[in-house]
Short mmCIF file of C-alpha atoms in Angstrom, two decimals:
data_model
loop_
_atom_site.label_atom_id
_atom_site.label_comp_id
_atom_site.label_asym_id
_atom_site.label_seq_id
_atom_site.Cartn_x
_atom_site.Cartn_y
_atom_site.Cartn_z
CA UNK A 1 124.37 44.97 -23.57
CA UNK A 2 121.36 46.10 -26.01
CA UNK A 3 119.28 43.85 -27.09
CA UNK A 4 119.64 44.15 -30.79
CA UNK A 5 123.31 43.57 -29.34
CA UNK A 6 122.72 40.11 -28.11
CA UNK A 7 120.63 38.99 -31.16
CA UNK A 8 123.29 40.17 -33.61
CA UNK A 9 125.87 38.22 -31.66
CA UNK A 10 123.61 35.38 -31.32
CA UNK A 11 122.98 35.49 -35.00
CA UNK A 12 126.43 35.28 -35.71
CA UNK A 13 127.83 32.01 -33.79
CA UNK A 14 124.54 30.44 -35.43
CA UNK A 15 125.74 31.70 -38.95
CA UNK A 16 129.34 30.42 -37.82
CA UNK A 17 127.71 27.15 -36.97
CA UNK A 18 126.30 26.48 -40.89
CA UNK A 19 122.58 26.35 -39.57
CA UNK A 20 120.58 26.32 -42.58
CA UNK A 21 118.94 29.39 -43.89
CA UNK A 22 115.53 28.59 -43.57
CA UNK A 23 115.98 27.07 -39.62
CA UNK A 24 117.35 30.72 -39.15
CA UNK A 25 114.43 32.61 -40.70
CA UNK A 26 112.01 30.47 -38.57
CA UNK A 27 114.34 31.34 -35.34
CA UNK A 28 114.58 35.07 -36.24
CA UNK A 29 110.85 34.88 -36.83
CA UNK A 30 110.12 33.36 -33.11
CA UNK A 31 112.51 35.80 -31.53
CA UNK A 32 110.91 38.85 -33.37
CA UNK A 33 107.20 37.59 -31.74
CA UNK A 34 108.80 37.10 -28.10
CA UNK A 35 110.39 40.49 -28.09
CA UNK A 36 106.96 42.04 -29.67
CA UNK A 37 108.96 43.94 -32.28
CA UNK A 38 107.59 42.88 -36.17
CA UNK A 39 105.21 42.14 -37.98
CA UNK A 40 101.63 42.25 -38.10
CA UNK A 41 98.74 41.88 -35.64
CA UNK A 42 97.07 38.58 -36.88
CA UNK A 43 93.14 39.61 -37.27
CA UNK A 44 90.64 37.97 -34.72
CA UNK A 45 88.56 35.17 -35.94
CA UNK A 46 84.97 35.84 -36.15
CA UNK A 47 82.64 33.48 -34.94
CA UNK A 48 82.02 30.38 -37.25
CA UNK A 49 79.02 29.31 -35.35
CA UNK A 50 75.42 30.92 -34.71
CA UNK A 51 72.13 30.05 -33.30
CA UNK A 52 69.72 31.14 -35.57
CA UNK A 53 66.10 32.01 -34.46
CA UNK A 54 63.29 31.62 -36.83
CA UNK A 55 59.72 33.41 -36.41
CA UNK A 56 56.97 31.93 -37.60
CA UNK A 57 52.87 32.07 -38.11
CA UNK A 58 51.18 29.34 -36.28
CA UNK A 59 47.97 28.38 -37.75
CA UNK A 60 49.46 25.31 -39.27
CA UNK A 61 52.50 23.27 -38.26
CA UNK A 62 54.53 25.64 -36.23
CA UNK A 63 54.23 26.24 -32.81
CA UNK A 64 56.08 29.24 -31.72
CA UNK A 65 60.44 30.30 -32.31
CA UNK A 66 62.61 27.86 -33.62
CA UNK A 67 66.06 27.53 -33.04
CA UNK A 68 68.58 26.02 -35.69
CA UNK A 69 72.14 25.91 -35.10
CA UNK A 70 74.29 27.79 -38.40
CA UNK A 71 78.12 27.20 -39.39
CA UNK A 72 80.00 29.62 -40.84
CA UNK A 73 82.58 27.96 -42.08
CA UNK A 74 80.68 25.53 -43.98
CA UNK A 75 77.25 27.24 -44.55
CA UNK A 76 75.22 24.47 -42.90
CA UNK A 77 71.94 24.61 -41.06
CA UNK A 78 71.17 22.24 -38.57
CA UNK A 79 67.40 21.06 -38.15
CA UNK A 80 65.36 23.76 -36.86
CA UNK A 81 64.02 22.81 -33.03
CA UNK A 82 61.13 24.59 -31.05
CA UNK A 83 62.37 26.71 -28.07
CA UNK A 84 59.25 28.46 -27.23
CA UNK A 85 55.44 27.75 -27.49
CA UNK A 86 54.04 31.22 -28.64
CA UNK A 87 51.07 32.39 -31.49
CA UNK A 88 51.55 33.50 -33.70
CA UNK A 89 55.86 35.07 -33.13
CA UNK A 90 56.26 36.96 -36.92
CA UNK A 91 58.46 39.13 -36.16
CA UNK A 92 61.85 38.76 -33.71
CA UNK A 93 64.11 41.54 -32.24
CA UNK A 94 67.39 41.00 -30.94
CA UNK A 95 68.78 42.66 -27.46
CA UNK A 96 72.34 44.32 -28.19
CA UNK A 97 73.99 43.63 -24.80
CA UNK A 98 71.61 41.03 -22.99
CA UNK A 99 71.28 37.45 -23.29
CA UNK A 100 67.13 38.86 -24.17
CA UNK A 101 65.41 37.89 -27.49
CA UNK A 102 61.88 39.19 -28.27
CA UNK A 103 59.27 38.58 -30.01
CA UNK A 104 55.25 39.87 -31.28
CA UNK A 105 52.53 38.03 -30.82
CA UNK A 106 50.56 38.77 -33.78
CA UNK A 107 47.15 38.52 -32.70
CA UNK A 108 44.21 41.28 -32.66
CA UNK A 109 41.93 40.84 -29.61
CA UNK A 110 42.00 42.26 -26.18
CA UNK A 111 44.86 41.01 -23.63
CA UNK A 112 44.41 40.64 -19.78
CA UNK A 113 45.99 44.19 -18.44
CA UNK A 114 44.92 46.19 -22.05
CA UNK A 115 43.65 49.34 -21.19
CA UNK A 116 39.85 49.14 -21.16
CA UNK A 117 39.92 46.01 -23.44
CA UNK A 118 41.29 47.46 -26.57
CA UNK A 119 42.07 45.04 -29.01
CA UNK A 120 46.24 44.46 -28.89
CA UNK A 121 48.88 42.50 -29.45
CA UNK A 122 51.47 41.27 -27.22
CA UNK A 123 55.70 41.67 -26.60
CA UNK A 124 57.11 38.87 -25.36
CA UNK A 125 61.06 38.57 -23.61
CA UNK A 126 63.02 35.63 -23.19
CA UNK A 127 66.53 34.59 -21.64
CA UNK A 128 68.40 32.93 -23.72
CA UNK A 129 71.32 30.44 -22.76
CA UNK A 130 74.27 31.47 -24.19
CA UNK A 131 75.90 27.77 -25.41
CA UNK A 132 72.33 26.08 -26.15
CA UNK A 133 70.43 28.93 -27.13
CA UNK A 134 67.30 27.56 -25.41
CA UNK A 135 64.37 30.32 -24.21
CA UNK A 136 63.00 31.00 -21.09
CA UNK A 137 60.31 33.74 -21.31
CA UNK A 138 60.83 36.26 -18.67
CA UNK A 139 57.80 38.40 -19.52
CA UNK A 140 54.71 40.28 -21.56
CA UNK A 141 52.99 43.43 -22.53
CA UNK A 142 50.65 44.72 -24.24
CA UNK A 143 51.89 45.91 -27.48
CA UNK A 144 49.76 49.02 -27.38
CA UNK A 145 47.75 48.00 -30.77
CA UNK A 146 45.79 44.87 -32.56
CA UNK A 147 48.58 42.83 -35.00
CA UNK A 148 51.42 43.77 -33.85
CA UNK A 149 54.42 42.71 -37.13
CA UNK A 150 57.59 44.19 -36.34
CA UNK A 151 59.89 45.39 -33.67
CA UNK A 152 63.07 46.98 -32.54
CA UNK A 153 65.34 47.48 -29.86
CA UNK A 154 66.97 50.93 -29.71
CA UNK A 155 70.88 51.66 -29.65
CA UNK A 156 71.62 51.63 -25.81
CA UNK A 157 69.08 48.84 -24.76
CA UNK A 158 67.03 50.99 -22.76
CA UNK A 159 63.75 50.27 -25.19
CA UNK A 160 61.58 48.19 -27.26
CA UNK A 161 59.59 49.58 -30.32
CA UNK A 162 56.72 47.90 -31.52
CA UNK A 163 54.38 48.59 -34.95
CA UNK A 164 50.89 47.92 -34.72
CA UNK A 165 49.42 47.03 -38.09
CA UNK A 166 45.87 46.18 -37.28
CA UNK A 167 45.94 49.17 -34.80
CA UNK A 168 47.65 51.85 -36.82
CA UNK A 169 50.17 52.67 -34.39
CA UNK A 170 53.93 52.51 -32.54
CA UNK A 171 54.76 52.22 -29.43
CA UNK A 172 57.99 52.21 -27.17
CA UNK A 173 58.24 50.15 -24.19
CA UNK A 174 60.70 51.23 -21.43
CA UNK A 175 63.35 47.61 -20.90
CA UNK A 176 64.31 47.49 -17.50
CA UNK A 177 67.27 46.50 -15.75
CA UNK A 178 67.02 42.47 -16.53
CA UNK A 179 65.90 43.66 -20.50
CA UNK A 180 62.37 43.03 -19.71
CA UNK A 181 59.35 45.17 -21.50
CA UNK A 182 57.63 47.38 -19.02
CA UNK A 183 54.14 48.92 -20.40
CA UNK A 184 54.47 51.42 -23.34
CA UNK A 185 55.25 54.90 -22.23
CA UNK A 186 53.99 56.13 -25.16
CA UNK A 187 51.68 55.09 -28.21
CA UNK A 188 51.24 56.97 -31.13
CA UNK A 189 48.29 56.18 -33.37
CA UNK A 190 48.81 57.35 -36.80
CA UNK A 191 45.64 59.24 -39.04
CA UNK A 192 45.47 58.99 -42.77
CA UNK A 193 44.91 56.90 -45.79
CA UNK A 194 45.51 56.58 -49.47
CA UNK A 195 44.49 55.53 -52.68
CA UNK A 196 44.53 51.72 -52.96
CA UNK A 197 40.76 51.01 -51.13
CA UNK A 198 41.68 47.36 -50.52
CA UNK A 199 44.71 48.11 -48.82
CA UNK A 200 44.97 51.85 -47.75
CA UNK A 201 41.73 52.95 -46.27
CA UNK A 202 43.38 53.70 -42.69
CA UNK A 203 46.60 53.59 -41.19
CA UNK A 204 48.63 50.04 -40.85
CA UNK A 205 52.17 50.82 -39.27
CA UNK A 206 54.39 48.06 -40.61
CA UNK A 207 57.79 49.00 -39.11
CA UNK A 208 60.20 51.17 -36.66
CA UNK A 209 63.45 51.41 -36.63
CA UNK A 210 65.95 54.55 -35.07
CA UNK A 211 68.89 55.78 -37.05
CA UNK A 212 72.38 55.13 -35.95
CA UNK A 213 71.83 58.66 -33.47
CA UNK A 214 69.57 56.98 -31.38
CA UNK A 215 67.74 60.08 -32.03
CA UNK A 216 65.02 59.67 -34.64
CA UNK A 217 62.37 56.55 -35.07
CA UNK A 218 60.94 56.24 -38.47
CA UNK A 219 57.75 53.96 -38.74
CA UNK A 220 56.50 53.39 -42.32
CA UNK A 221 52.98 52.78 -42.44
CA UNK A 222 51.42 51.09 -45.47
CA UNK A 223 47.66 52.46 -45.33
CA UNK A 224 49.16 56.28 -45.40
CA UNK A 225 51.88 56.18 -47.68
CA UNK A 226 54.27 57.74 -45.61
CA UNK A 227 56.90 57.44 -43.16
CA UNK A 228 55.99 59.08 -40.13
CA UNK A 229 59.25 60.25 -38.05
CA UNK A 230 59.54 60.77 -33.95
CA UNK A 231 62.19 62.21 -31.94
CA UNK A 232 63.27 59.58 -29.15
CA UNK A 233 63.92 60.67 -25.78
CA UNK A 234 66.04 58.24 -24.45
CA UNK A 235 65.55 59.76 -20.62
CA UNK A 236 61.73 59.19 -20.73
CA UNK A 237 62.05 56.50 -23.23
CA UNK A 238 59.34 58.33 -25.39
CA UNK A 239 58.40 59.17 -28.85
CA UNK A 240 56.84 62.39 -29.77
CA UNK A 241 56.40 63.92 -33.21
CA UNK A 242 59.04 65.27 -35.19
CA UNK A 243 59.16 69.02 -36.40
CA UNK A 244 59.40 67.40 -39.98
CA UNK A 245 56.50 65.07 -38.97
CA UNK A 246 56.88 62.82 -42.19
CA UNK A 247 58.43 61.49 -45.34
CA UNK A 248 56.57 60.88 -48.26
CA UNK A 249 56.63 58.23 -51.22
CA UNK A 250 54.21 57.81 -54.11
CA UNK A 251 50.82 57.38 -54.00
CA UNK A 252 49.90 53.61 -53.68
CA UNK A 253 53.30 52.26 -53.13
CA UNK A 254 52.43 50.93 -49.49
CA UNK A 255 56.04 51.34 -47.55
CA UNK A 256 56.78 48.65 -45.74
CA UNK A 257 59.81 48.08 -44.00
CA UNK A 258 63.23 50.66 -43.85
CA UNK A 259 66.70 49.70 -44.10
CA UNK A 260 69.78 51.98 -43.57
CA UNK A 261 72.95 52.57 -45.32
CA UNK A 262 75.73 50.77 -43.18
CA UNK A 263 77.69 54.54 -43.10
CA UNK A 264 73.90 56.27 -41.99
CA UNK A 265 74.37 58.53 -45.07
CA UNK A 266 71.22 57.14 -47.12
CA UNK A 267 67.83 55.11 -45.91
CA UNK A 268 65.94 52.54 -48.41
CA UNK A 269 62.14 51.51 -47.83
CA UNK A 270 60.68 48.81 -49.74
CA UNK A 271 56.88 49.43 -50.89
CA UNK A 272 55.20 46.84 -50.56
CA UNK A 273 51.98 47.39 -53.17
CA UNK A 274 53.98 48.80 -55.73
CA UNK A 275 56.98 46.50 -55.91
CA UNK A 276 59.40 49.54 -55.78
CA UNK A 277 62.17 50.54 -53.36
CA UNK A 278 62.46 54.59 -52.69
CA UNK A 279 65.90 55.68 -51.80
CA UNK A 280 66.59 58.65 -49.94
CA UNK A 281 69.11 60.76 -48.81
CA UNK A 282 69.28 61.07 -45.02
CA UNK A 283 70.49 64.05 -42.66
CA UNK A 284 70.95 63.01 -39.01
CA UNK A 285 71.39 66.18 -37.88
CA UNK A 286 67.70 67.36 -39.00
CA UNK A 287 65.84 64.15 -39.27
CA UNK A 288 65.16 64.49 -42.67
CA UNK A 289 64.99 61.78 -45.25
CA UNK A 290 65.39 63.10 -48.76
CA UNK A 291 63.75 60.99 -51.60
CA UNK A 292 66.10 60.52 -54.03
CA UNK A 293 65.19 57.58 -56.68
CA UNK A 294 62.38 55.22 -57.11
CA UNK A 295 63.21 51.43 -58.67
CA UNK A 296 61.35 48.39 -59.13
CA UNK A 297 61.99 44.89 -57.11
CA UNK A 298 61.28 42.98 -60.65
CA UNK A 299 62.96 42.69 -63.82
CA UNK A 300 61.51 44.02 -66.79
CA UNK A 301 60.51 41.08 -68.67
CA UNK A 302 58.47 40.13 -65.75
CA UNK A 303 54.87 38.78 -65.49
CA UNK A 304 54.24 38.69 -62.08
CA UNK A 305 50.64 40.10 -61.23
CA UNK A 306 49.76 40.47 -57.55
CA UNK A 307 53.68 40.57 -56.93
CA UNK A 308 54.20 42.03 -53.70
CA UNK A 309 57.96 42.91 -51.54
CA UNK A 310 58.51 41.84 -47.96
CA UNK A 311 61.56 42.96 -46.38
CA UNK A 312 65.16 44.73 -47.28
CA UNK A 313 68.23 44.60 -46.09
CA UNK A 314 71.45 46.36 -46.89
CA UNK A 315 74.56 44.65 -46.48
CA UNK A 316 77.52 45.52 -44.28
CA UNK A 317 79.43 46.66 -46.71
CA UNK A 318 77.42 49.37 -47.96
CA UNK A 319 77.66 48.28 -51.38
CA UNK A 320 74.47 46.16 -51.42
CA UNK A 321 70.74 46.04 -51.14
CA UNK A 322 68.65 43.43 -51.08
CA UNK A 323 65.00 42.69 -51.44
CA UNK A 324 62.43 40.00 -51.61
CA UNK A 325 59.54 39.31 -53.84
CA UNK A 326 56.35 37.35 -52.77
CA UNK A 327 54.79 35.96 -56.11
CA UNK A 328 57.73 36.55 -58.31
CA UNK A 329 59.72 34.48 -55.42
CA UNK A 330 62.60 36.29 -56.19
CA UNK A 331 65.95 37.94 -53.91
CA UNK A 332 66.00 41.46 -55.80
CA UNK A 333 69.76 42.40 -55.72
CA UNK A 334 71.17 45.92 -55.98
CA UNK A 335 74.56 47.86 -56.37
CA UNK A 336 75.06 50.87 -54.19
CA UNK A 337 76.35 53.58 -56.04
CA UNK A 338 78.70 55.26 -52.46
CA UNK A 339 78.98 59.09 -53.96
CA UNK A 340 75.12 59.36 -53.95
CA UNK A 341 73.31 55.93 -52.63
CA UNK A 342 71.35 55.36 -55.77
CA UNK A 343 70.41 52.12 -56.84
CA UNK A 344 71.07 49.51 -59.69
CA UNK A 345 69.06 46.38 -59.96
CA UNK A 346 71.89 43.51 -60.85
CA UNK A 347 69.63 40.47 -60.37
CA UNK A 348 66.58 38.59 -59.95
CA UNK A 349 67.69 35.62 -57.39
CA UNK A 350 65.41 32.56 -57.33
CA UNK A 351 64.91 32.93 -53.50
CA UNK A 352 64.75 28.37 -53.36
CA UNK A 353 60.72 28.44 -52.07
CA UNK A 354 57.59 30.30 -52.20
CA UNK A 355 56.13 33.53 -50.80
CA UNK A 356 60.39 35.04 -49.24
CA UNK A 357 58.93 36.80 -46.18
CA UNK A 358 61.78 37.99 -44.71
CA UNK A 359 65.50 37.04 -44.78
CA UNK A 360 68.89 37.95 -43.10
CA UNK A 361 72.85 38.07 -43.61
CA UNK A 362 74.71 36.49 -41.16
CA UNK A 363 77.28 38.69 -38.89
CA UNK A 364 80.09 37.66 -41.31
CA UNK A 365 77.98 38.97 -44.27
CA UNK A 366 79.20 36.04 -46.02
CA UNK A 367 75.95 34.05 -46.16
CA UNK A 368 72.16 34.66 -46.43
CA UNK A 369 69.17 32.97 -45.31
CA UNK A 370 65.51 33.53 -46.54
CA UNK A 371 62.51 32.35 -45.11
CA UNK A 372 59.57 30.60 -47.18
CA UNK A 373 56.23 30.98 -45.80
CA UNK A 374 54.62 29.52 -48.75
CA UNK A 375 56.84 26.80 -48.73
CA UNK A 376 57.52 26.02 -45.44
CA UNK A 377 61.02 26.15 -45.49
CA UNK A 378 64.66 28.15 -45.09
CA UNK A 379 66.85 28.82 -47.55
CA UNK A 380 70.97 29.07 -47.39
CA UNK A 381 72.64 31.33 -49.79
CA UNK A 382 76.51 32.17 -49.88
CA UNK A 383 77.10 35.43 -51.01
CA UNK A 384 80.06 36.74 -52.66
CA UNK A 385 80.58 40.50 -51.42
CA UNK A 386 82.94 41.14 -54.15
CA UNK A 387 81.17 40.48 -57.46
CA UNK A 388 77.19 40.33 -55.78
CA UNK A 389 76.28 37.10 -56.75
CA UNK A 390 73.95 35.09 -54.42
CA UNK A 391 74.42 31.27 -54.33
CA UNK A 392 72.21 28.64 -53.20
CA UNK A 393 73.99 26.05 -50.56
CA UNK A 394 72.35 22.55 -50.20
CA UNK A 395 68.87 22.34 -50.26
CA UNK A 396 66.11 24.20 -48.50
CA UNK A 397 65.06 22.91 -44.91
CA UNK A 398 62.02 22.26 -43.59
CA UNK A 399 60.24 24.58 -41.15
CA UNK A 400 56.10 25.69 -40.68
CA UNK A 401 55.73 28.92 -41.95
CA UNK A 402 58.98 31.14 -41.31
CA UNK A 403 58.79 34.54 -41.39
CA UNK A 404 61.51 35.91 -39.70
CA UNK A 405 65.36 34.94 -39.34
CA UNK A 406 67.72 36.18 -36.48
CA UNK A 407 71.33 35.41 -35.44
CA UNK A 408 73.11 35.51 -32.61
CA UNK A 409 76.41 34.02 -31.86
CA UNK A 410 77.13 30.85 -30.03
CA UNK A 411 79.28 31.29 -26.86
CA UNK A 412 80.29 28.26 -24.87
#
């Protein structure tokens, strides 16, 4: 006998039997899970809780990475805790597949193992225990340049990227096996300068980051006004110059860090001098970023001299971008127009403290935190992906000198 057979007959002595209606639907309900037939996949719960890893400068309070632990479901923050002794950590990179976090040491002087005592930075890896989210470090290099201030870690794992502001350059670093740096297999020190003489009189690389290829690193350097692009060889785990060797902005603006477009179709870089944020069109089969539109960080009305951005982040969705301001002490908020990935400023968000260095969404997207290195403290927003607003939760907490927020989710 079928088996729709045996549940109509089953179905029947039940109905026979005067079982109430709404005992039936729950049985017919049960049956139609054990025999896999209806309904719909229920959706797997994203995590609710994440360790969250806080860089910092170190010439006052701090002492190296902190560790707080964040809930999702409620938008707290526990007390931040130190989980590595380290100067000077401003900048933290994330490994995709390895329990490895990393961090700069921003210093400028010459390391043990530099080549013939240039002055350099250092890259730093650390384990890190999965249900704790302690640090172990596992290892250094030289970063290949005096203050080194950002990094990243490309697609596959296989390499670490490192910007050298003080020392005008980029380098990769081959991971191996265990996620641990190995010296830089290549350095590339970048030659120009532009028209701000406080600021611009020689090159200061303040980020690299690859597009969703894996293909192409773009490092935007501050003192040249331009965004210099490489090709990455993922074999040799090298850079070398691009046949379209840069992309420019305006004269002055100072780009400072790049964000992509969650679909790869558009790039954003925030300018640091000029308080603007250039949008342009990207082609990952070329390499070729496309300026498209220039906006300001800052509202009209405002009266902010010696405002300068920090970092930029678009959102998941692709439907956001935001930006901080350091003087204004602002969250600059923008719509994403998705036909052409032009820009509209929506708000100016009180970002809760002083001098927003750098900030982060959470994996959910529903929640934001921004770091206060003027203030000394970390902020908690909830953000509403729907209508864009940005909402402080509780109050800020206390931390020396944050400048850089990661996540990474708590397994037991």
């Amino acid at each position: 006998m079928s088996a729709a057979r045996k549940l109509k007959d089953f179905f029947q002595q039940l109905t026979n039997g005067w079982l109430p209606l709404a005992v039936l639907l729950l049985i017919f309900a049960q049956l139609m899970f054990w025999t896999g037939k209806p309904a719909q996949a229920q959706e797997t719960k994203a995590p609710a809780l994440f360790h969250v890893y806080f860089g910092t400068y170190t010439s006052g309070t701090s002492e190296g990475i902190y560790r707080s632990t964040f809930d999702a479901s409620t938008g707290t923050l526990s007390t931040p805790e130190l989980v590595a002794k380290v100067t000077n950590p401003s900048f933290l990179a994330i490994h995709p597949t390895k329990p490895v976090i990393y961090c700069v040491s921003e210093v400028a002087e010459s390391l043990p193992g530099s080549e013939a005592g240039r002055p350099t930075g250092a890259v730093i890896a650390f384990s890190r225990e999965a249900a704790h989210g302690s640090l172990k470090e596992l290892g250094w290099k030289p970063s290949g340049g005096a203050g080194p201030c950002h990094l990243s870690v490309d697609l596959a794992g296989s390499a670490l990227f490192v910007a050298n502001y003080g020392g005008g350059s980029v380098a990769s670093l081959p991971l191996n096996a265990e996620g641990v740096p190995e010296k830089p297999s290549s350095i590339m020190v970048h030659e120009g300068s532009s028209i701000n003489k406080q600021r611009q009189q020689k090159p200061h690389a303040h980020s690299i980051n690859l597009d969703q290829s894996n293909r192409y690193a773009f490092a935007a350097d501050l003192g040249c006004d331009k965004i210099f692009i490489y090709q990455f060889d993922p074999a040799t785990r090298t850079l070398k110059p691009h046949d379209i060797p840069s992309a420019p902005v305006a004269a002055g603006s100072g780009p400072r860090h790049l964000a992509f477009h969650s679909h790869g179709r558009f790039a954003y870089v925030i300018n640091e001098l000029t308080s603007t944020i250039t949008a342009f069109k990207y082609d990952s089969t070329k390499g070729d970023l496309e300026p498209i539109q220039t906006v300001s960080t800052l509202p009209k009305d405002a009266n902010t001299p010696g405002n300068s951005t920090a970092e930029i982040v678009a959102h998941p969705s692709g439907n956001w971008l935001v930006g901080s301001n350091r003087g204004h002490d602002s969250l600059a908020l923008f719509s994403i127009r998705p036909e052409t990935g032009e820009l509209k400023l929506v708000s100016n968000v009180p970002a809760g403290g002083k001098t927003p260095r750098n900030f982060a969404f959470d994996p959910t997207g529903q929640w934001l935190i921004a770091a206060h290195q003027g203030s000394n403290s970390v902020q908690v927003f909830a953000f509403n992906a729907s209508t864009g607003t940005l909402t402080p939760q509780g109050e800020p907490v206390a931390i020396g000198a944050p400048v850089c927020v990661r996540f990474v989710p708590v397994k037991p």
